[in-house]
Structure formats: C-alpha cells, structure tokens
JSON list of N, CA and C in Angstrom, two decimals:
[
{"chain": "A", "resi": 1, "resn": "UNK", "atom": "N", "xyz": [-25.72, -51.05, -122.56]},
{"chain": "A", "resi": 1, "resn": "UNK", "atom": "CA", "xyz": [-24.49, -51.54, -123.16]},
{"chain": "A", "resi": 1, "resn": "UNK", "atom": "C", "xyz": [-24.48, -51.14, -124.64]},
{"chain": "A", "resi": 2, "resn": "UNK", "atom": "N", "xyz": [-23.45, -50.46, -125.06]},
{"chain": "A", "resi": 2, "resn": "UNK", "atom": "CA", "xyz": [-23.34, -50.00, -126.45]},
{"chain": "A", "resi": 2, "resn": "UNK", "atom": "C", "xyz": [-22.70, -51.08, -127.32]},
{"chain": "A", "resi": 3, "resn": "UNK", "atom": "N", "xyz": [-23.22, -51.19, -128.52]},
{"chain": "A", "resi": 3, "resn": "UNK", "atom": "CA", "xyz": [-22.66, -52.11, -129.51]},
{"chain": "A", "resi": 3, "resn": "UNK", "atom": "C", "xyz": [-21.97, -51.31, -130.59]},
{"chain": "A", "resi": 4, "resn": "UNK", "atom": "N", "xyz": [-20.95, -51.88, -131.22]},
{"chain": "A", "resi": 4, "resn": "UNK", "atom": "CA", "xyz": [-20.25, -51.22, -132.31]},
{"chain": "A", "resi": 4, "resn": "UNK", "atom": "C", "xyz": [-20.85, -51.68, -133.63]},
{"chain": "A", "resi": 5, "resn": "UNK", "atom": "N", "xyz": [-21.20, -50.71, -134.47]},
{"chain": "A", "resi": 5, "resn": "UNK", "atom": "CA", "xyz": [-21.73, -51.00, -135.81]},
{"chain": "A", "resi": 5, "resn": "UNK", "atom": "C", "xyz": [-20.63, -50.65, -136.80]},
{"chain": "A", "resi": 6, "resn": "UNK", "atom": "N", "xyz": [-20.31, -51.59, -137.68]},
{"chain": "A", "resi": 6, "resn": "UNK", "atom": "CA", "xyz": [-19.32, -51.35, -138.73]},
{"chain": "A", "resi": 6, "resn": "UNK", "atom": "C", "xyz": [-20.03, -51.31, -140.07]},
{"chain": "A", "resi": 7, "resn": "UNK", "atom": "N", "xyz": [-19.87, -50.22, -140.80]},
{"chain": "A", "resi": 7, "resn": "UNK", "atom": "CA", "xyz": [-20.49, -50.06, -142.12]},
{"chain": "A", "resi": 7, "resn": "UNK", "atom": "C", "xyz": [-19.40, -50.12, -143.18]},
{"chain": "A", "resi": 8, "resn": "UNK", "atom": "N", "xyz": [-19.58, -51.00, -144.15]},
{"chain": "A", "resi": 8, "resn": "UNK", "atom": "CA", "xyz": [-18.65, -51.10, -145.27]},
{"chain": "A", "resi": 8, "resn": "UNK", "atom": "C", "xyz": [-19.47, -51.46, -146.50]},
{"chain": "A", "resi": 9, "resn": "UNK", "atom": "N", "xyz": [-19.76, -50.43, -147.33]},
{"chain": "A", "resi": 9, "resn": "UNK", "atom": "CA", "xyz": [-20.61, -50.59, -148.51]},
{"chain": "A", "resi": 9, "resn": "UNK", "atom": "C", "xyz": [-20.00, -49.85, -149.69]},
{"chain": "A", "resi": 10, "resn": "UNK", "atom": "N", "xyz": [-20.50, -50.16, -150.88]},
{"chain": "A", "resi": 10, "resn": "UNK", "atom": "CA", "xyz": [-20.08, -49.46, -152.09]},
{"chain": "A", "resi": 10, "resn": "UNK", "atom": "C", "xyz": [-21.15, -48.47, -152.50]},
{"chain": "A", "resi": 11, "resn": "UNK", "atom": "N", "xyz": [-20.72, -47.33, -153.04]},
{"chain": "A", "resi": 11, "resn": "UNK", "atom": "CA", "xyz": [-21.63, -46.31, -153.53]},
{"chain": "A", "resi": 11, "resn": "UNK", "atom": "C", "xyz": [-22.37, -46.84, -154.75]},
{"chain": "A", "resi": 12, "resn": "UNK", "atom": "N", "xyz": [-23.67, -46.52, -154.85]},
{"chain": "A", "resi": 12, "resn": "UNK", "atom": "CA", "xyz": [-24.47, -46.96, -155.99]},
{"chain": "A", "resi": 12, "resn": "UNK", "atom": "C", "xyz": [-24.01, -46.31, -157.29]},
{"chain": "A", "resi": 13, "resn": "UNK", "atom": "N", "xyz": [-23.52, -45.08, -157.23]},
{"chain": "A", "resi": 13, "resn": "UNK", "atom": "CA", "xyz": [-23.19, -44.33, -158.44]},
{"chain": "A", "resi": 13, "resn": "UNK", "atom": "C", "xyz": [-21.75, -44.55, -158.91]},
{"chain": "A", "resi": 14, "resn": "UNK", "atom": "N", "xyz": [-20.77, -44.40, -158.01]},
{"chain": "A", "resi": 14, "resn": "UNK", "atom": "CA", "xyz": [-19.37, -44.43, -158.44]},
{"chain": "A", "resi": 14, "resn": "UNK", "atom": "C", "xyz": [-18.58, -45.64, -157.93]},
{"chain": "A", "resi": 15, "resn": "UNK", "atom": "N", "xyz": [-19.20, -46.53, -157.17]},
{"chain": "A", "resi": 15, "resn": "UNK", "atom": "CA", "xyz": [-18.57, -47.74, -156.62]},
{"chain": "A", "resi": 15, "resn": "UNK", "atom": "C", "xyz": [-17.43, -47.45, -155.65]},
{"chain": "A", "resi": 16, "resn": "UNK", "atom": "N", "xyz": [-17.42, -46.27, -155.09]},
{"chain": "A", "resi": 16, "resn": "UNK", "atom": "CA", "xyz": [-16.44, -45.93, -154.05]},
{"chain": "A", "resi": 16, "resn": "UNK", "atom": "C", "xyz": [-16.77, -46.70, -152.78]},
{"chain": "A", "resi": 17, "resn": "UNK", "atom": "N", "xyz": [-15.77, -47.22, -152.08]},
{"chain": "A", "resi": 17, "resn": "UNK", "atom": "CA", "xyz": [-15.98, -47.96, -150.84]},
{"chain": "A", "resi": 17, "resn": "UNK", "atom": "C", "xyz": [-16.19, -46.97, -149.70]},
{"chain": "A", "resi": 18, "resn": "UNK", "atom": "N", "xyz": [-17.34, -47.06, -149.03]},
{"chain": "A", "resi": 18, "resn": "UNK", "atom": "CA", "xyz": [-17.69, -46.18, -147.93]},
{"chain": "A", "resi": 18, "resn": "UNK", "atom": "C", "xyz": [-17.55, -46.99, -146.65]},
{"chain": "A", "resi": 19, "resn": "UNK", "atom": "N", "xyz": [-16.72, -46.51, -145.71]},
{"chain": "A", "resi": 19, "resn": "UNK", "atom": "CA", "xyz": [-16.50, -47.20, -144.45]},
{"chain": "A", "resi": 19, "resn": "UNK", "atom": "C", "xyz": [-16.75, -46.26, -143.28]},
{"chain": "A", "resi": 20, "resn": "UNK", "atom": "N", "xyz": [-17.36, -46.78, -142.23]},
{"chain": "A", "resi": 20, "resn": "UNK", "atom": "CA", "xyz": [-17.59, -45.99, -141.03]},
{"chain": "A", "resi": 20, "resn": "UNK", "atom": "C", "xyz": [-17.98, -46.90, -139.88]},
{"chain": "A", "resi": 21, "resn": "UNK", "atom": "N", "xyz": [-17.88, -46.37, -138.67]},
{"chain": "A", "resi": 21, "resn": "UNK", "atom": "CA", "xyz": [-18.29, -47.12, -137.49]},
{"chain": "A", "resi": 21, "resn": "UNK", "atom": "C", "xyz": [-19.14, -46.21, -136.62]},
{"chain": "A", "resi": 22, "resn": "UNK", "atom": "N", "xyz": [-19.87, -46.82, -135.69]},
{"chain": "A", "resi": 22, "resn": "UNK", "atom": "CA", "xyz": [-20.69, -46.05, -134.76]},
{"chain": "A", "resi": 22, "resn": "UNK", "atom": "C", "xyz": [-20.91, -46.87, -133.50]},
{"chain": "A", "resi": 23, "resn": "UNK", "atom": "N", "xyz": [-21.16, -46.19, -132.43]},
{"chain": "A", "resi": 23, "resn": "UNK", "atom": "CA", "xyz": [-21.55, -46.82, -131.17]},
{"chain": "A", "resi": 23, "resn": "UNK", "atom": "C", "xyz": [-23.06, -46.66, -131.05]},
{"chain": "A", "resi": 24, "resn": "UNK", "atom": "N", "xyz": [-23.77, -47.76, -130.83]},
{"chain": "A", "resi": 24, "resn": "UNK", "atom": "CA", "xyz": [-25.23, -47.74, -130.75]},
{"chain": "A", "resi": 24, "resn": "UNK", "atom": "C", "xyz": [-25.66, -48.40, -129.46]},
{"chain": "A", "resi": 25, "resn": "UNK", "atom": "N", "xyz": [-26.46, -47.69, -128.69]},
{"chain": "A", "resi": 25, "resn": "UNK", "atom": "CA", "xyz": [-26.96, -48.24, -127.44]},
{"chain": "A", "resi": 25, "resn": "UNK", "atom": "C", "xyz": [-28.33, -47.69, -127.14]},
{"chain": "A", "resi": 26, "resn": "UNK", "atom": "N", "xyz": [-28.85, -47.98, -125.99]},
{"chain": "A", "resi": 26, "resn": "UNK", "atom": "CA", "xyz": [-30.20, -47.50, -125.66]},
{"chain": "A", "resi": 26, "resn": "UNK", "atom": "C", "xyz": [-30.18, -45.99, -125.51]},
{"chain": "A", "resi": 27, "resn": "UNK", "atom": "N", "xyz": [-30.81, -45.31, -126.45]},
{"chain": "A", "resi": 27, "resn": "UNK", "atom": "CA", "xyz": [-30.96, -43.87, -126.37]},
{"chain": "A", "resi": 27, "resn": "UNK", "atom": "C", "xyz": [-29.85, -43.04, -126.97]},
{"chain": "A", "resi": 28, "resn": "UNK", "atom": "N", "xyz": [-28.80, -43.64, -127.50]},
{"chain": "A", "resi": 28, "resn": "UNK", "atom": "CA", "xyz": [-27.77, -42.82, -128.13]},
{"chain": "A", "resi": 28, "resn": "UNK", "atom": "C", "xyz": [-27.13, -43.51, -129.32]},
{"chain": "A", "resi": 29, "resn": "UNK", "atom": "N", "xyz": [-26.60, -42.67, -130.23]},
{"chain": "A", "resi": 29, "resn": "UNK", "atom": "CA", "xyz": [-25.97, -43.13, -131.45]},
{"chain": "A", "resi": 29, "resn": "UNK", "atom": "C", "xyz": [-24.82, -42.17, -131.73]},
{"chain": "A", "resi": 30, "resn": "UNK", "atom": "N", "xyz": [-23.57, -42.66, -131.76]},
{"chain": "A", "resi": 30, "resn": "UNK", "atom": "CA", "xyz": [-22.40, -41.81, -131.95]},
{"chain": "A", "resi": 30, "resn": "UNK", "atom": "C", "xyz": [-21.61, -42.31, -133.15]},
{"chain": "A", "resi": 31, "resn": "UNK", "atom": "N", "xyz": [-21.69, -41.63, -134.32]},
{"chain": "A", "resi": 31, "resn": "UNK", "atom": "CA", "xyz": [-20.92, -42.06, -135.50]},
{"chain": "A", "resi": 31, "resn": "UNK", "atom": "C", "xyz": [-19.45, -41.67, -135.38]},
{"chain": "A", "resi": 32, "resn": "UNK", "atom": "N", "xyz": [-18.57, -42.48, -135.95]},
{"chain": "A", "resi": 32, "resn": "UNK", "atom": "CA", "xyz": [-17.14, -42.22, -136.01]},
{"chain": "A", "resi": 32, "resn": "UNK", "atom": "C", "xyz": [-16.71, -42.42, -137.46]},
{"chain": "A", "resi": 33, "resn": "UNK", "atom": "N", "xyz": [-15.91, -41.52, -138.00]},
{"chain": "A", "resi": 33, "resn": "UNK", "atom": "CA", "xyz": [-15.50, -41.62, -139.39]},
{"chain": "A", "resi": 33, "resn": "UNK", "atom": "C", "xyz": [-16.56, -41.01, -140.29]},
{"chain": "A", "resi": 34, "resn": "UNK", "atom": "N", "xyz": [-17.04, -41.74, -141.26]},
{"chain": "A", "resi": 34, "resn": "UNK", "atom": "CA", "xyz": [-18.08, -41.24, -142.18]},
{"chain": "A", "resi": 34, "resn": "UNK", "atom": "C", "xyz": [-19.40, -41.13, -141.42]},
{"chain": "A", "resi": 35, "resn": "UNK", "atom": "N", "xyz": [-20.12, -40.05, -141.62]},
{"chain": "A", "resi": 35, "resn": "UNK", "atom": "CA", "xyz": [-21.39, -39.83, -140.94]},
{"chain": "A", "resi": 35, "resn": "UNK", "atom": "C", "xyz": [-22.50, -40.57, -141.70]},
{"chain": "A", "resi": 36, "resn": "UNK", "atom": "N", "xyz": [-23.27, -41.40, -141.00]},
{"chain": "A", "resi": 36, "resn": "UNK", "atom": "CA", "xyz": [-24.39, -42.09, -141.61]},
{"chain": "A", "resi": 36, "resn": "UNK", "atom": "C", "xyz": [-25.55, -42.14, -140.65]},
{"chain": "A", "resi": 37, "resn": "UNK", "atom": "N", "xyz": [-26.76, -42.22, -141.22]},
{"chain": "A", "resi": 37, "resn": "UNK", "atom": "CA", "xyz": [-27.97, -42.32, -140.42]},
{"chain": "A", "resi": 37, "resn": "UNK", "atom": "C", "xyz": [-28.33, -43.79, -140.27]},
{"chain": "A", "resi": 38, "resn": "UNK", "atom": "N", "xyz": [-28.71, -44.18, -139.06]},
{"chain": "A", "resi": 38, "resn": "UNK", "atom": "CA", "xyz": [-29.00, -45.56, -138.74]},
{"chain": "A", "resi": 38, "resn": "UNK", "atom": "C", "xyz": [-30.39, -45.63, -138.13]},
{"chain": "A", "resi": 39, "resn": "UNK", "atom": "N", "xyz": [-31.29, -46.41, -138.73]},
{"chain": "A", "resi": 39, "resn": "UNK", "atom": "CA", "xyz": [-32.65, -46.56, -138.21]},
{"chain": "A", "resi": 39, "resn": "UNK", "atom": "C", "xyz": [-32.91, -48.05, -138.01]},
{"chain": "A", "resi": 40, "resn": "UNK", "atom": "N", "xyz": [-33.06, -48.47, -136.76]},
{"chain": "A", "resi": 40, "resn": "UNK", "atom": "CA", "xyz": [-33.35, -49.88, -136.45]},
{"chain": "A", "resi": 40, "resn": "UNK", "atom": "C", "xyz": [-34.81, -50.16, -136.80]},
{"chain": "A", "resi": 41, "resn": "UNK", "atom": "N", "xyz": [-35.06, -51.23, -137.57]},
{"chain": "A", "resi": 41, "resn": "UNK", "atom": "CA", "xyz": [-36.43, -51.57, -137.99]},
{"chain": "A", "resi": 41, "resn": "UNK", "atom": "C", "xyz": [-36.89, -52.92, -137.46]},
{"chain": "A", "resi": 42, "resn": "UNK", "atom": "N", "xyz": [-36.05, -53.64, -136.72]},
{"chain": "A", "resi": 42, "resn": "UNK", "atom": "CA", "xyz": [-36.46, -54.93, -136.17]},
{"chain": "A", "resi": 42, "resn": "UNK", "atom": "C", "xyz": [-35.27, -55.76, -135.75]},
{"chain": "A", "resi": 43, "resn": "UNK", "atom": "N", "xyz": [-35.57, -56.98, -135.31]},
{"chain": "A", "resi": 43, "resn": "UNK", "atom": "CA", "xyz": [-34.53, -57.92, -134.91]},
{"chain": "A", "resi": 43, "resn": "UNK", "atom": "C", "xyz": [-34.70, -59.21, -135.71]},
{"chain": "A", "resi": 44, "resn": "UNK", "atom": "N", "xyz": [-33.57, -59.86, -136.00]},
{"chain": "A", "resi": 44, "resn": "UNK", "atom": "CA", "xyz": [-33.56, -61.11, -136.77]},
{"chain": "A", "resi": 44, "resn": "UNK", "atom": "C", "xyz": [-32.83, -62.15, -135.93]},
{"chain": "A", "resi": 45, "resn": "UNK", "atom": "N", "xyz": [-33.43, -63.33, -135.79]},
{"chain": "A", "resi": 45, "resn": "UNK", "atom": "CA", "xyz": [-32.76, -64.43, -135.09]},
{"chain": "A", "resi": 45, "resn": "UNK", "atom": "C", "xyz": [-32.27, -65.43, -136.13]},
{"chain": "A", "resi": 46, "resn": "UNK", "atom": "N", "xyz": [-30.98, -65.75, -136.04]},
{"chain": "A", "resi": 46, "resn": "UNK", "atom": "CA", "xyz": [-30.38, -66.69, -136.97]},
{"chain": "A", "resi": 46, "resn": "UNK", "atom": "C", "xyz": [-29.52, -67.70, -136.23]},
{"chain": "A", "resi": 47, "resn": "UNK", "atom": "N", "xyz": [-28.71, -68.41, -136.98]},
{"chain": "A", "resi": 47, "resn": "UNK", "atom": "CA", "xyz": [-27.84, -69.42, -136.40]},
{"chain": "A", "resi": 47, "resn": "UNK", "atom": "C", "xyz": [-26.74, -68.79, -135.53]},
{"chain": "A", "resi": 48, "resn": "UNK", "atom": "N", "xyz": [-26.36, -67.55, -135.84]},
{"chain": "A", "resi": 48, "resn": "UNK", "atom": "CA", "xyz": [-25.30, -66.87, -135.10]},
{"chain": "A", "resi": 48, "resn": "UNK", "atom": "C", "xyz": [-25.84, -66.05, -133.93]},
{"chain": "A", "resi": 49, "resn": "UNK", "atom": "N", "xyz": [-27.14, -66.06, -133.72]},
{"chain": "A", "resi": 49, "resn": "UNK", "atom": "CA", "xyz": [-27.73, -65.30, -132.61]},
{"chain": "A", "resi": 49, "resn": "UNK", "atom": "C", "xyz": [-28.64, -64.20, -133.12]},
{"chain": "A", "resi": 50, "resn": "UNK", "atom": "N", "xyz": [-28.98, -63.27, -132.23]},
{"chain": "A", "resi": 50, "resn": "UNK", "atom": "CA", "xyz": [-29.88, -62.18, -132.60]},
{"chain": "A", "resi": 50, "resn": "UNK", "atom": "C", "xyz": [-29.09, -61.01, -133.18]},
{"chain": "A", "resi": 51, "resn": "UNK", "atom": "N", "xyz": [-29.65, -60.42, -134.24]},
{"chain": "A", "resi": 51, "resn": "UNK", "atom": "CA", "xyz": [-29.05, -59.25, -134.88]},
{"chain": "A", "resi": 51, "resn": "UNK", "atom": "C", "xyz": [-30.11, -58.17, -135.03]},
{"chain": "A", "resi": 52, "resn": "UNK", "atom": "N", "xyz": [-29.67, -56.95, -135.21]},
{"chain": "A", "resi": 52, "resn": "UNK", "atom": "CA", "xyz": [-30.57, -55.83, -135.45]},
{"chain": "A", "resi": 52, "resn": "UNK", "atom": "C", "xyz": [-30.71, -55.65, -136.95]},
{"chain": "A", "resi": 53, "resn": "UNK", "atom": "N", "xyz": [-31.95, -55.57, -137.42]},
{"chain": "A", "resi": 53, "resn": "UNK", "atom": "CA", "xyz": [-32.23, -55.28, -138.83]},
{"chain": "A", "resi": 53, "resn": "UNK", "atom": "C", "xyz": [-32.39, -53.76, -138.92]},
{"chain": "A", "resi": 54, "resn": "UNK", "atom": "N", "xyz": [-31.70, -53.13, -139.89]},
{"chain": "A", "resi": 54, "resn": "UNK", "atom": "CA", "xyz": [-31.70, -51.67, -139.94]},
{"chain": "A", "resi": 54, "resn": "UNK", "atom": "C", "xyz": [-31.62, -51.15, -141.36]},
{"chain": "A", "resi": 55, "resn": "UNK", "atom": "N", "xyz": [-31.94, -49.86, -141.51]},
{"chain": "A", "resi": 55, "resn": "UNK", "atom": "CA", "xyz": [-31.75, -49.14, -142.75]},
{"chain": "A", "resi": 55, "resn": "UNK", "atom": "C", "xyz": [-30.69, -48.08, -142.50]},
{"chain": "A", "resi": 56, "resn": "UNK", "atom": "N", "xyz": [-29.71, -47.99, -143.40]},
{"chain": "A", "resi": 56, "resn": "UNK", "atom": "CA", "xyz": [-28.61, -47.05, -143.27]},
{"chain": "A", "resi": 56, "resn": "UNK", "atom": "C", "xyz": [-28.63, -46.12, -144.46]},
{"chain": "A", "resi": 57, "resn": "UNK", "atom": "N", "xyz": [-28.51, -44.81, -144.21]},
{"chain": "A", "resi": 57, "resn": "UNK", "atom": "CA", "xyz": [-28.43, -43.81, -145.26]},
{"chain": "A", "resi": 57, "resn": "UNK", "atom": "C", "xyz": [-27.15, -43.01, -145.06]},
{"chain": "A", "resi": 58, "resn": "UNK", "atom": "N", "xyz": [-26.34, -42.89, -146.12]},
{"chain": "A", "resi": 58, "resn": "UNK", "atom": "CA", "xyz": [-25.11, -42.12, -146.02]},
{"chain": "A", "resi": 58, "resn": "UNK", "atom": "C", "xyz": [-24.85, -41.40, -147.35]},
{"chain": "A", "resi": 59, "resn": "UNK", "atom": "N", "xyz": [-24.05, -40.35, -147.28]},
{"chain": "A", "resi": 59, "resn": "UNK", "atom": "CA", "xyz": [-23.67, -39.59, -148.46]},
{"chain": "A", "resi": 59, "resn": "UNK", "atom": "C", "xyz": [-22.25, -39.97, -148.85]},
{"chain": "A", "resi": 60, "resn": "UNK", "atom": "N", "xyz": [-22.05, -40.30, -150.12]},
{"chain": "A", "resi": 60, "resn": "UNK", "atom": "CA", "xyz": [-20.73, -40.70, -150.61]},
{"chain": "A", "resi": 60, "resn": "UNK", "atom": "C", "xyz": [-19.79, -39.49, -150.57]},
{"chain": "A", "resi": 61, "resn": "UNK", "atom": "N", "xyz": [-18.62, -39.61, -149.92]},
{"chain": "A", "resi": 61, "resn": "UNK", "atom": "CA", "xyz": [-17.69, -38.47, -149.87]},
{"chain": "A", "resi": 61, "resn": "UNK", "atom": "C", "xyz": [-17.02, -38.20, -151.22]},
{"chain": "A", "resi": 62, "resn": "UNK", "atom": "N", "xyz": [-17.06, -39.16, -152.14]},
{"chain": "A", "resi": 62, "resn": "UNK", "atom": "CA", "xyz": [-16.41, -39.02, -153.43]},
{"chain": "A", "resi": 62, "resn": "UNK", "atom": "C", "xyz": [-17.28, -38.27, -154.44]},
{"chain": "A", "resi": 63, "resn": "UNK", "atom": "N", "xyz": [-18.57, -38.65, -154.56]},
{"chain": "A", "resi": 63, "resn": "UNK", "atom": "CA", "xyz": [-19.42, -38.04, -155.59]},
{"chain": "A", "resi": 63, "resn": "UNK", "atom": "C", "xyz": [-20.61, -37.28, -155.02]},
{"chain": "A", "resi": 64, "resn": "UNK", "atom": "N", "xyz": [-20.93, -37.43, -153.74]},
{"chain": "A", "resi": 64, "resn": "UNK", "atom": "CA", "xyz": [-22.01, -36.67, -153.11]},
{"chain": "A", "resi": 64, "resn": "UNK", "atom": "C", "xyz": [-23.39, -37.29, -153.26]},
{"chain": "A", "resi": 65, "resn": "UNK", "atom": "N", "xyz": [-23.50, -38.51, -153.79]},
{"chain": "A", "resi": 65, "resn": "UNK", "atom": "CA", "xyz": [-24.79, -39.18, -153.95]},
{"chain": "A", "resi": 65, "resn": "UNK", "atom": "C", "xyz": [-25.22, -39.77, -152.62]},
{"chain": "A", "resi": 66, "resn": "UNK", "atom": "N", "xyz": [-26.51, -39.60, -152.28]},
{"chain": "A", "resi": 66, "resn": "UNK", "atom": "CA", "xyz": [-27.05, -40.16, -151.04]},
{"chain": "A", "resi": 66, "resn": "UNK", "atom": "C", "xyz": [-27.49, -41.59, -151.31]},
{"chain": "A", "resi": 67, "resn": "UNK", "atom": "N", "xyz": [-26.92, -42.56, -150.58]},
{"chain": "A", "resi": 67, "resn": "UNK", "atom": "CA", "xyz": [-27.19, -43.98, -150.79]},
{"chain": "A", "resi": 67, "resn": "UNK", "atom": "C", "xyz": [-27.93, -44.56, -149.58]},
{"chain": "A", "resi": 68, "resn": "UNK", "atom": "N", "xyz": [-28.84, -45.50, -149.84]},
{"chain": "A", "resi": 68, "resn": "UNK", "atom": "CA", "xyz": [-29.61, -46.15, -148.79]},
{"chain": "A", "resi": 68, "resn": "UNK", "atom": "C", "xyz": [-29.40, -47.66, -148.87]},
{"chain": "A", "resi": 69, "resn": "UNK", "atom": "N", "xyz": [-29.17, -48.29, -147.72]},
{"chain": "A", "resi": 69, "resn": "UNK", "atom": "CA", "xyz": [-28.89, -49.72, -147.66]},
{"chain": "A", "resi": 69, "resn": "UNK", "atom": "C", "xyz": [-29.72, -50.38, -146.56]},
{"chain": "A", "resi": 70, "resn": "UNK", "atom": "N", "xyz": [-30.00, -51.66, -146.71]},
{"chain": "A", "resi": 70, "resn": "UNK", "atom": "CA", "xyz": [-30.63, -52.47, -145.67]},
{"chain": "A", "resi": 70, "resn": "UNK", "atom": "C", "xyz": [-29.57, -53.41, -145.12]},
{"chain": "A", "resi": 71, "resn": "UNK", "atom": "N", "xyz": [-29.41, -53.41, -143.78]},
{"chain": "A", "resi": 71, "resn": "UNK", "atom": "CA", "xyz": [-28.42, -54.28, -143.14]},
{"chain": "A", "resi": 71, "resn": "UNK", "atom": "C", "xyz": [-29.10, -55.12, -142.08]}
]
C-alpha cells in the first residue's frame, strides 16, 4: 500500500517555499512536482499513531542550493 508524502519547506538560503509530493510504498518511490530524495531512517510512535522518520534532500528551483531536512 503506497502512502502519499507531502513536502513543504523553505530554502535555507533564499527562503523560497519548496513544495512537492511523492508516492512511497514497499520497494518504490515516485516523486511528483519538485524532485527530492527521501531516505527513511526509522519509525516514531506518537499520539496520532505511527509515522515514518526520514531525511529529505532537495535542490531549490529558485537559487540552486541543495537543502537537507529531517521530517
């Protein structure tokens, strides 16, 4: 079963809003919109249920700086 990942972050250098989505499931990852790399590093259990802890790397389309985020 594929889950939808929504990315909405600001660039570290120019504060441009970077938005993108992707489908993530067992064995496949399909980005839509802005291309970003997604690496799952664990799972977190909270009050809202289980979530995937991940590192996301993307290139800002405005200034070209490569930004890394933890989600």
